[in-house]
Coordinates of C-alpha atoms in Angstrom, one line a residue:
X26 CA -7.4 -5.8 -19.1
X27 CA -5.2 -9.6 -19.0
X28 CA -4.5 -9.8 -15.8
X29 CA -1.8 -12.6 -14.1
X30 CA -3.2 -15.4 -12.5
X31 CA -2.3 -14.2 -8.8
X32 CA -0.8 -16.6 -6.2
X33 CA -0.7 -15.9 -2.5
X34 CA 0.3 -17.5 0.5
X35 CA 1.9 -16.4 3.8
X36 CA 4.8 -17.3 5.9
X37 CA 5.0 -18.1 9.5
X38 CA 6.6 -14.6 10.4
X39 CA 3.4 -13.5 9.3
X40 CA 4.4 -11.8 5.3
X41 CA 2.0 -11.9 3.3
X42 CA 3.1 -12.2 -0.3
X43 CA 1.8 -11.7 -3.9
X44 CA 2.7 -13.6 -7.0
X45 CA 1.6 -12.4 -10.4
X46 CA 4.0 -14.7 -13.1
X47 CA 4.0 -13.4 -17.0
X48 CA 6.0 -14.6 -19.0
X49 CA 5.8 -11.8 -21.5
X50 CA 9.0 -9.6 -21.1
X51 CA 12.3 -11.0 -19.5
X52 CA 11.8 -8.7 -16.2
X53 CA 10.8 -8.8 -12.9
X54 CA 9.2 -6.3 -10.1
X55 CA 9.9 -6.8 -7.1
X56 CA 7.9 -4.6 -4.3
X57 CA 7.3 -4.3 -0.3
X58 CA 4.6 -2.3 0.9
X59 CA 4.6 -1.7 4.8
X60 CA 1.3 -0.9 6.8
X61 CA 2.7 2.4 8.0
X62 CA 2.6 6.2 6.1
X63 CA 2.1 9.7 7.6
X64 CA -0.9 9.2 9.6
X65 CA 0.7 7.0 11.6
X66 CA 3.4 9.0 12.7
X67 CA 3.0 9.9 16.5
X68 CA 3.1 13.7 17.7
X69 CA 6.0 15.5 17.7
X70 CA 7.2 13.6 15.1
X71 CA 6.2 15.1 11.7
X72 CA 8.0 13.9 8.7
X73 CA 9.1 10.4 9.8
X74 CA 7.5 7.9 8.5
X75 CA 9.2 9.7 5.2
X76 CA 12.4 10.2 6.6
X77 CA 12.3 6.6 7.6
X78 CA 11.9 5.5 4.0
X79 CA 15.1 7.5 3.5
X80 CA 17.2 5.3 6.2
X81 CA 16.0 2.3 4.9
X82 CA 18.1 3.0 2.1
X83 CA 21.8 3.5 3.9
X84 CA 22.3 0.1 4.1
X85 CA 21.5 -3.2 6.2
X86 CA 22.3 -6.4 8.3
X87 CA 24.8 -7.7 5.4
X88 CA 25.4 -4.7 2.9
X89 CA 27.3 -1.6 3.9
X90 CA 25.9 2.0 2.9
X91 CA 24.7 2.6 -1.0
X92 CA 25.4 -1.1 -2.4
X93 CA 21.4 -1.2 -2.9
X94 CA 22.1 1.3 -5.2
X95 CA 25.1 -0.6 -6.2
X96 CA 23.6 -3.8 -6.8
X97 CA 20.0 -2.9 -8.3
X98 CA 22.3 -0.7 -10.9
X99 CA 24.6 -2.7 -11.6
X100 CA 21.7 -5.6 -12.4
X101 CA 20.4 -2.8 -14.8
X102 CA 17.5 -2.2 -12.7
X103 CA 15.8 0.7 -11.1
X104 CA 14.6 1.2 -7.9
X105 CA 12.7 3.2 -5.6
X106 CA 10.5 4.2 -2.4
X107 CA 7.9 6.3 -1.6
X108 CA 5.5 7.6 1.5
X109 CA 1.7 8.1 1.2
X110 CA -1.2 8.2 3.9
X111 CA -1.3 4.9 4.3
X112 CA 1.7 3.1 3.6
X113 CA 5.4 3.0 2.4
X114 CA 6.7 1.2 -0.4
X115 CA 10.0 0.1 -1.9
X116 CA 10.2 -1.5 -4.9
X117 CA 12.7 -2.8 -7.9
X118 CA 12.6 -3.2 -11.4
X119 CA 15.4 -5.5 -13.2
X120 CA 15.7 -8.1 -15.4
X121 CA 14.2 -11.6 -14.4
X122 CA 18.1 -13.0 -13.9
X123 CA 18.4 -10.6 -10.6
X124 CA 15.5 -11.6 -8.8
X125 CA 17.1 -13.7 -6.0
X126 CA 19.4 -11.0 -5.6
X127 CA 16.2 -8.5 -5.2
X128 CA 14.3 -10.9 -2.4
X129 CA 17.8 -10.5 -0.7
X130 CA 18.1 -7.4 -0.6
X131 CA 14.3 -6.2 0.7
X132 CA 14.4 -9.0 3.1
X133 CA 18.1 -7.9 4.4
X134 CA 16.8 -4.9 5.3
X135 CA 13.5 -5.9 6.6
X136 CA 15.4 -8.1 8.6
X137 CA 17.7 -5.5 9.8
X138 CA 18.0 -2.1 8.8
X139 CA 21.8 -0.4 9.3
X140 CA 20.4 2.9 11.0
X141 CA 23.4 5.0 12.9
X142 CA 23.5 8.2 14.7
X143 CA 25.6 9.3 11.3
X144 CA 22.8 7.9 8.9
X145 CA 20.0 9.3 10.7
X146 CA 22.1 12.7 10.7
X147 CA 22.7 13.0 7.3
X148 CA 19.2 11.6 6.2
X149 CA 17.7 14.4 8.2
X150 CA 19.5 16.9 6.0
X151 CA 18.8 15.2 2.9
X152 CA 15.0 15.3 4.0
X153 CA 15.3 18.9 5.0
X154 CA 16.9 19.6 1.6
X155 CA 13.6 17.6 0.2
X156 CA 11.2 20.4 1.6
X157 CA 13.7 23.3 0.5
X158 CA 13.3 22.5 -2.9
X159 CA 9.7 20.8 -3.5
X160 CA 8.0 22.9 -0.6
X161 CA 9.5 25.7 0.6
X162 CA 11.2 27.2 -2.5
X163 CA 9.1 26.5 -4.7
X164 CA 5.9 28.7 -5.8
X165 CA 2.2 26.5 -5.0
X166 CA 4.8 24.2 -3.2
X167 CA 2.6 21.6 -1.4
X168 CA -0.5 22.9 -2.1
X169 CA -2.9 21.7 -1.8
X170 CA -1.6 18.1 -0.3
X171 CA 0.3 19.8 2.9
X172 CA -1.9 23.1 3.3
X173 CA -5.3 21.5 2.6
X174 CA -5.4 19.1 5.5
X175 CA -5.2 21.5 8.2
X176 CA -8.3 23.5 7.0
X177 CA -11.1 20.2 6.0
X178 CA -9.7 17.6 8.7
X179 CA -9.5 18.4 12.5
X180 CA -7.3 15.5 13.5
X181 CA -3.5 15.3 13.9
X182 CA -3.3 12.3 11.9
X183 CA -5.0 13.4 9.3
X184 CA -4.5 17.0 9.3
X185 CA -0.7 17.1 10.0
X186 CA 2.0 17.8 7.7
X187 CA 3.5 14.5 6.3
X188 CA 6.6 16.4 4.9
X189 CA 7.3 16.9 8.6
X190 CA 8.1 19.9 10.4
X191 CA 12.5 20.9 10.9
X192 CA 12.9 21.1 14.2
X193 CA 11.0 18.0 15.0
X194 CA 13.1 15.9 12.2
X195 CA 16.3 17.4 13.6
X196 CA 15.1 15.8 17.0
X197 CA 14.4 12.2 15.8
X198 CA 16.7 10.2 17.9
X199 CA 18.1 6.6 17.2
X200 CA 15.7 4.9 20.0
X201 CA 12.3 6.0 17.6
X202 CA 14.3 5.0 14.7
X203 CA 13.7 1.7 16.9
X204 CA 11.0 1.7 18.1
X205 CA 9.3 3.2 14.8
X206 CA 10.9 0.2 12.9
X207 CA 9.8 -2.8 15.6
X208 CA 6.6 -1.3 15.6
X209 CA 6.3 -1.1 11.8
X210 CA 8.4 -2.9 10.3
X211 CA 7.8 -6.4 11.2
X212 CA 7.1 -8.7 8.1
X213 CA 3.6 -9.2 9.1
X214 CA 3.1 -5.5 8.9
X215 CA 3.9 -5.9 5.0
X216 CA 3.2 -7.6 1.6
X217 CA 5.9 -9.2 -0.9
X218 CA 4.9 -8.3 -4.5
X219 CA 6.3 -10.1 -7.3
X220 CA 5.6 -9.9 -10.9
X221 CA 7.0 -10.5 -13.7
X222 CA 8.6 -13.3 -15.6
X223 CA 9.1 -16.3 -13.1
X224 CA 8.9 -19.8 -12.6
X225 CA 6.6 -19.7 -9.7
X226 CA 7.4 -22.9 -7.6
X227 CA 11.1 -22.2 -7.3
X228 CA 10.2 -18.5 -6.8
X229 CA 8.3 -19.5 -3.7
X230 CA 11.5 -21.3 -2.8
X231 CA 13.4 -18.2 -3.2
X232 CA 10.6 -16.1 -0.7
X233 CA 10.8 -18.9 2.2
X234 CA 14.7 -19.1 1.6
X235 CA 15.2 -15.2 2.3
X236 CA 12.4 -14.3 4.0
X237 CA 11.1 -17.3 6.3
X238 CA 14.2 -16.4 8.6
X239 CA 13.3 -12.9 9.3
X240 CA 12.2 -12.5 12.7
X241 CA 8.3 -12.5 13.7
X242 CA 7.3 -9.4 15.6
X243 CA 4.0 -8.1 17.5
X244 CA 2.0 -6.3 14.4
X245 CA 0.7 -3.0 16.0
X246 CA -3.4 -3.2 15.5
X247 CA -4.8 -1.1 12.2
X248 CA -6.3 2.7 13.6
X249 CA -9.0 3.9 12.6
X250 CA -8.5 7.6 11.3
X251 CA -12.2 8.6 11.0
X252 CA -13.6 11.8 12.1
X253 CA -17.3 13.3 11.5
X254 CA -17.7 14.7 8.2
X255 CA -17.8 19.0 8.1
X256 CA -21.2 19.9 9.2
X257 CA -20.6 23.8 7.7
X258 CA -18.2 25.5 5.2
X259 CA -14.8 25.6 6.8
X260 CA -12.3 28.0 6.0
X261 CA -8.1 28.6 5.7
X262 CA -5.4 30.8 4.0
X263 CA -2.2 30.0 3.5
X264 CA 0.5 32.9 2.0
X265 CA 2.8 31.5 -0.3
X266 CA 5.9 33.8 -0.5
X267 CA 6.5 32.7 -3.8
X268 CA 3.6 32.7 -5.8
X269 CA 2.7 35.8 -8.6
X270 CA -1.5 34.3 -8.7
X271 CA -3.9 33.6 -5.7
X272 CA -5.4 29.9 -5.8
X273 CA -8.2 28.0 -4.6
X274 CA -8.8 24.6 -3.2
X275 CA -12.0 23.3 -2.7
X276 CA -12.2 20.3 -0.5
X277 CA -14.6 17.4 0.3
X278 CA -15.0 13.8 1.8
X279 CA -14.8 10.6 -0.2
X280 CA -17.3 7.6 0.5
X281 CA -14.7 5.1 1.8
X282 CA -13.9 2.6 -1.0
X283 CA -14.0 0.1 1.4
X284 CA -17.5 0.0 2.1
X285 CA -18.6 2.2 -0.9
X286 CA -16.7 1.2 -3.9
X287 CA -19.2 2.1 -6.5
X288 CA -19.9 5.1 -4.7
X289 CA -15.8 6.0 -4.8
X290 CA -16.0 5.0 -8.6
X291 CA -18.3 7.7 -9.3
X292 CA -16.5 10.6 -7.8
X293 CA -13.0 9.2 -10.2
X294 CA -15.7 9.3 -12.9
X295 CA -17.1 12.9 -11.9
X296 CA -13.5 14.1 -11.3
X297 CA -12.7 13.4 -15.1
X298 CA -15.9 15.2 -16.0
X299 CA -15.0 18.1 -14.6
X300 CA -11.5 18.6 -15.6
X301 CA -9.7 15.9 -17.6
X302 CA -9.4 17.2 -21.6
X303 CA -10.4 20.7 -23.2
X304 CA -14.1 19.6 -23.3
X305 CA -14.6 19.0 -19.3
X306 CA -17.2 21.2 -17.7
X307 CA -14.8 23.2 -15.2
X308 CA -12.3 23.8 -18.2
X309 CA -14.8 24.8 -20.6
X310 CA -16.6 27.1 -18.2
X311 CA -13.6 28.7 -16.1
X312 CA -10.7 28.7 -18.5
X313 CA -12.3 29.3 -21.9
X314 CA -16.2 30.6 -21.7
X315 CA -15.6 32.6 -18.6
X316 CA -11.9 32.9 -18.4
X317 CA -12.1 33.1 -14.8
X318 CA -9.3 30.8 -13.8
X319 CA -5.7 30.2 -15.5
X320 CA -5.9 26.3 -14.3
X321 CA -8.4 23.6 -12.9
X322 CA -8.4 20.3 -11.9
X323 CA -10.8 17.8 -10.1
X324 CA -8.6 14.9 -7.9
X325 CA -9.4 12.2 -5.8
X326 CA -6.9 11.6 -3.4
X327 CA -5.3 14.0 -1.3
X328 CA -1.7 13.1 -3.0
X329 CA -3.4 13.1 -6.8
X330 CA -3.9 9.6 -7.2
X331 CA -7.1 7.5 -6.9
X332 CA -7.8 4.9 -4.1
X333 CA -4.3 4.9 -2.5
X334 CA -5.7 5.7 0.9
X335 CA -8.1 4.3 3.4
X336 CA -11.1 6.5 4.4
X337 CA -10.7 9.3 5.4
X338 CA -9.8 10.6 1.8
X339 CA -10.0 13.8 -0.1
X340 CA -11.7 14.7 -3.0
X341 CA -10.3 18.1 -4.0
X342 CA -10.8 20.7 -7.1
X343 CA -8.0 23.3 -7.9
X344 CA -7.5 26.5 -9.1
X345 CA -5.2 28.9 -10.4
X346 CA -6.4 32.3 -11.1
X347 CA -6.3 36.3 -11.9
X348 CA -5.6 38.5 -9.3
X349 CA -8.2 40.9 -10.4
X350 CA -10.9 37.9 -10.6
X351 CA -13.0 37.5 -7.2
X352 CA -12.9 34.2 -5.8
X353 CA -16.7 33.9 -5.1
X354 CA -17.0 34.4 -9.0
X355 CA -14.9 31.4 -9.3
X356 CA -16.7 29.4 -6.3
X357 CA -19.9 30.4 -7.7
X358 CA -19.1 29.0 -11.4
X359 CA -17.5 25.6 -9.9
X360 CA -20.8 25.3 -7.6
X361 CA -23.3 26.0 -11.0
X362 CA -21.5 23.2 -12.6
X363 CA -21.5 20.8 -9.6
X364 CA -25.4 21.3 -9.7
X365 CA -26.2 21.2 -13.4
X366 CA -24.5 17.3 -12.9
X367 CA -26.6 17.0 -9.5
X368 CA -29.6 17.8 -11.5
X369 CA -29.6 15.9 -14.4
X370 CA -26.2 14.1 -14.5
X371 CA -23.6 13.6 -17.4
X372 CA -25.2 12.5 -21.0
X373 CA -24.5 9.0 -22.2
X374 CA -22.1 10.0 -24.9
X375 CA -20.1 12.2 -22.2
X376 CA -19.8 9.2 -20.0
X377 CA -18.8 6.7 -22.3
X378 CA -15.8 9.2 -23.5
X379 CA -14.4 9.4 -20.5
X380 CA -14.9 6.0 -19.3
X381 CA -13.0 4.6 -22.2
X382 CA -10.4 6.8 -21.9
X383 CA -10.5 5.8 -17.9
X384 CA -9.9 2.0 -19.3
X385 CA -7.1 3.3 -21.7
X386 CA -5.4 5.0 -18.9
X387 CA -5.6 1.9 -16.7
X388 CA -4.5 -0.7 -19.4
X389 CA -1.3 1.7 -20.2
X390 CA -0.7 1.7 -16.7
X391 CA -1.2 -2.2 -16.5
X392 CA 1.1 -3.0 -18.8
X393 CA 4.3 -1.5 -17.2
X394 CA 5.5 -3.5 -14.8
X395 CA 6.6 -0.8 -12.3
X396 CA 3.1 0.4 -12.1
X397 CA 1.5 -3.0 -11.9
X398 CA 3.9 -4.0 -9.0
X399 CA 3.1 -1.0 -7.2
X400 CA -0.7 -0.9 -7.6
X401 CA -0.8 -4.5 -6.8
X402 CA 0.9 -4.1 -3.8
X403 CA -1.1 -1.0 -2.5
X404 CA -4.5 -2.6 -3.4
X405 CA -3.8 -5.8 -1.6
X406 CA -2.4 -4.0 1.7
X407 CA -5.0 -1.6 1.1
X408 CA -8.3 -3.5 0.5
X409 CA -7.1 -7.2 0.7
X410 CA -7.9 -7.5 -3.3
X411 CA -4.9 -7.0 -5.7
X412 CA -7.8 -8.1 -8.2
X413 CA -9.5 -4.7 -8.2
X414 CA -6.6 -2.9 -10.5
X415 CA -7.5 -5.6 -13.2
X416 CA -11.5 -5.1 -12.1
X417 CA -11.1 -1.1 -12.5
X418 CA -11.9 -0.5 -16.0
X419 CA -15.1 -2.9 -15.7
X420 CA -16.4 -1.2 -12.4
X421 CA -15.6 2.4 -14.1
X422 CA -17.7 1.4 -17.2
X423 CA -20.6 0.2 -14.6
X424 CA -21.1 4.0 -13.4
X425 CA -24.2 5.1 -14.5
X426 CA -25.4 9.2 -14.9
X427 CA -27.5 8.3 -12.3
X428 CA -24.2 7.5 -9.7
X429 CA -22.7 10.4 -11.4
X430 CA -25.6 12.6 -10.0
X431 CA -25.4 11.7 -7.1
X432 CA -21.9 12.1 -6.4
X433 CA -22.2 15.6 -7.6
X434 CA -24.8 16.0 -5.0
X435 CA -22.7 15.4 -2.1
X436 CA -20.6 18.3 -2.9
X437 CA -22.1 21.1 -1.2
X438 CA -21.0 24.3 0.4
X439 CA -22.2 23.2 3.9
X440 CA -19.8 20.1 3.3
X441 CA -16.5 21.6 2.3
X442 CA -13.5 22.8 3.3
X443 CA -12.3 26.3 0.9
X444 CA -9.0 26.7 1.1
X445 CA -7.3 30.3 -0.2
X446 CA -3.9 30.6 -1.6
X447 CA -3.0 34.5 -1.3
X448 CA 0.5 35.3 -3.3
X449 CA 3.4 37.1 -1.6
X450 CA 5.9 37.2 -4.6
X451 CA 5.3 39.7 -7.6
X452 CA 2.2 40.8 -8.8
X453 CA -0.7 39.9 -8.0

């Protein structure tokens, strides 16, 4: 994978920022990821560090409500934000002519979000509105990322629903608004991504010109979220009022990539073993030999994507099947499969398929800007090495049957969490 020659360097306030020039499209991404997502929300508070995302959005210190729509648009770019364990990101995509106009406008509102009594208000609602449609109203809404948690983690932090609960959004007040945001928000709580097509000493101009004045702020010491790993099979149900098939999730710890890359590696590798294409194991077995399940799929990450967490992550397989099949039948087939690759690992043919088509993934990713941005940022708030998303499709190719094996063999019964979706809405 080509990867940028990166460029970092940090300003007094304490922003740590990311420059990855290529010349070879007339664009530029433009990203700022904050050290603050869902677990860090306190108590009573569900939901917030999302519905913050929202309200950094209705305007700042110099530009009334919606002109970072307006302006971002009207540059022909696109923008975004989004909330994840870990962090919370913003980012925009326009051509390389806008970029001062981009620095502006994510250091405006770093500098000073324009939250009111009225924004928070209506942002509540929109947020509300949110869960309505992706959650609430919605058949297998949130499952397994909201209704899994609960069930394999025993913390509030990590077992706490990141959507956020009504009544405790509708009593978010404009003094955590900021407090949330002093706490969070300060530029050395972030990273500056830029990529793109850029000259790079006048772009460093541009940072120091419309970030250097933003104010320096206390940066609230990283938490650990850890807990003990499950020590027996643990057990939940959720009813979904709007699904016509039960579900299952099985859950289990990831080695943290941290201190256990190659061992994280694997369990990406084994994931696409089990479920990615008509010829993984799960698929084969459970949809078309046994046709015990309608759909299956192996993740890691609790939101779907790889290493876009800290440990304590989630390494989750589910299913979607019959009502007249029995879930041990199902258990019992995923748990064969898991130890046929405990015993004697994926073949070297196997492997190399899916590893290349790992590295084909990654490269197509690489080469659109948005998702370069993005997974530059994360990696370099995340693990302090933007490098690693270039690195990826080497480390992949590295994994050996052996690492494979052993992956597998961590995932036991007496280690797992089994969630049970039972559906409420016609048959079953």
């Amino acid at each position: 994978m080509a990867q940028p020659q990166l460029h970092r360097f940090t300003l007094p306030n304490g922003l740590r920022v990311l420059l990855a020039p290529d010349p070879s499209a007339p664009v530029v991404g433009v990203s700022v990821h904050y050290d603050v997502g869902f677990r860090s929300e306190p108590e009573g508070r569900t939901g917030f560090a999302h519905l913050f995302e929202h309200l950094m959005f209705q305007g700042s210190e110099s530009l009334e409500k919606l002109a970072h729509f307006r302006h971002v648009q009207g540059s022909g770019g696109t923008f975004n934000g989004s909330t994840h364990q870990d962090y919370t990101d913003y980012y925009q995509v326009t051509p390389s002519a806008a970029l001062e106009r981009m620095l502006f406008l994510e250091a405006d509102r770093m500098r000073a979000p324009k939250i009111t009594e009225e924004n928070l208000r209506n942002q509540v609602d929109v947020v509300k509105e949110e869960i309505r449609l992706n959650v609430l109203n919605r058949p297998y809404g949130g499952f397994p990322w909201i209704t899994l948690p609960p069930v394999l983690y025993s913390t509030f932090a990590n077992s706490h629903n990141g959507y956020g609960d009504f009544a405790e959004l509708e009593e978010a007040t404009l003094d955590d608004c900021a407090a949330f945001f002093d706490t969070y928000y300060a530029p050395g709580n972030a990273v500056l991504t830029v990529t793109g097509e850029f000259e790079l000493k006048p772009t460093i101009d541009l940072v120091h010109k419309h970030f250097g004045d933003v104010p320096a702020r206390p940066v609230p010491p990283r938490p650990s979220f850890s807990e003990p790993l499950p020590t027996t099979e643990l057990r939940g149900e959720h009813v979904d009022p709007h699904a016509t098939l039960p579900g299952l999730t099985v859950g289990y710890r990831l080695p943290d990539p941290s201190t256990d890359m190659n061992g994280y590696l694997a369990y990406m590798v084994l994931s696409s073993l089990l479920s990615d294409g008509d010829s993984a194991r799960l698929v084969q077995r459970l949809v078309h030999t046994d046709e015990l399940v309608i759909e299956i799929s192996a993740r890691c990450g609790l939101l779907g994507s790889s290493l876009d967490a800290r440990d304590p992550d989630t390494f989750a397989i589910v299913g979607i099947y019959p009502g007249q099949v029995e879930q041990a039948r199902v258990l019992g087939a995923i748990d064969e499969e898991l130890e046929k690759l405990a015993a004697h690992g994926p073949d070297a043919d196997e492997l190399a398929r899916i590893t290349a088509r790992w590295a084909a993934t990654l490269h197509g990713a690489h080469d659109r800007l948005t998702s370069r941005t993005l997974n530059y940022g994360s990696a370099e708030l995340l693990f302090g090495r933007a490098e690693l998303i270039g690195e990826l499709p080497e480390l992949l190719a590295a994994v050996t049957p052996d690492d494979v094996a052993k992956a597998a063999k961590g995932l036991r019964p007496d280690s797992r969490a089994v969630l049970t979706l039972t559906p409420a809405g016609g048959d079953k």
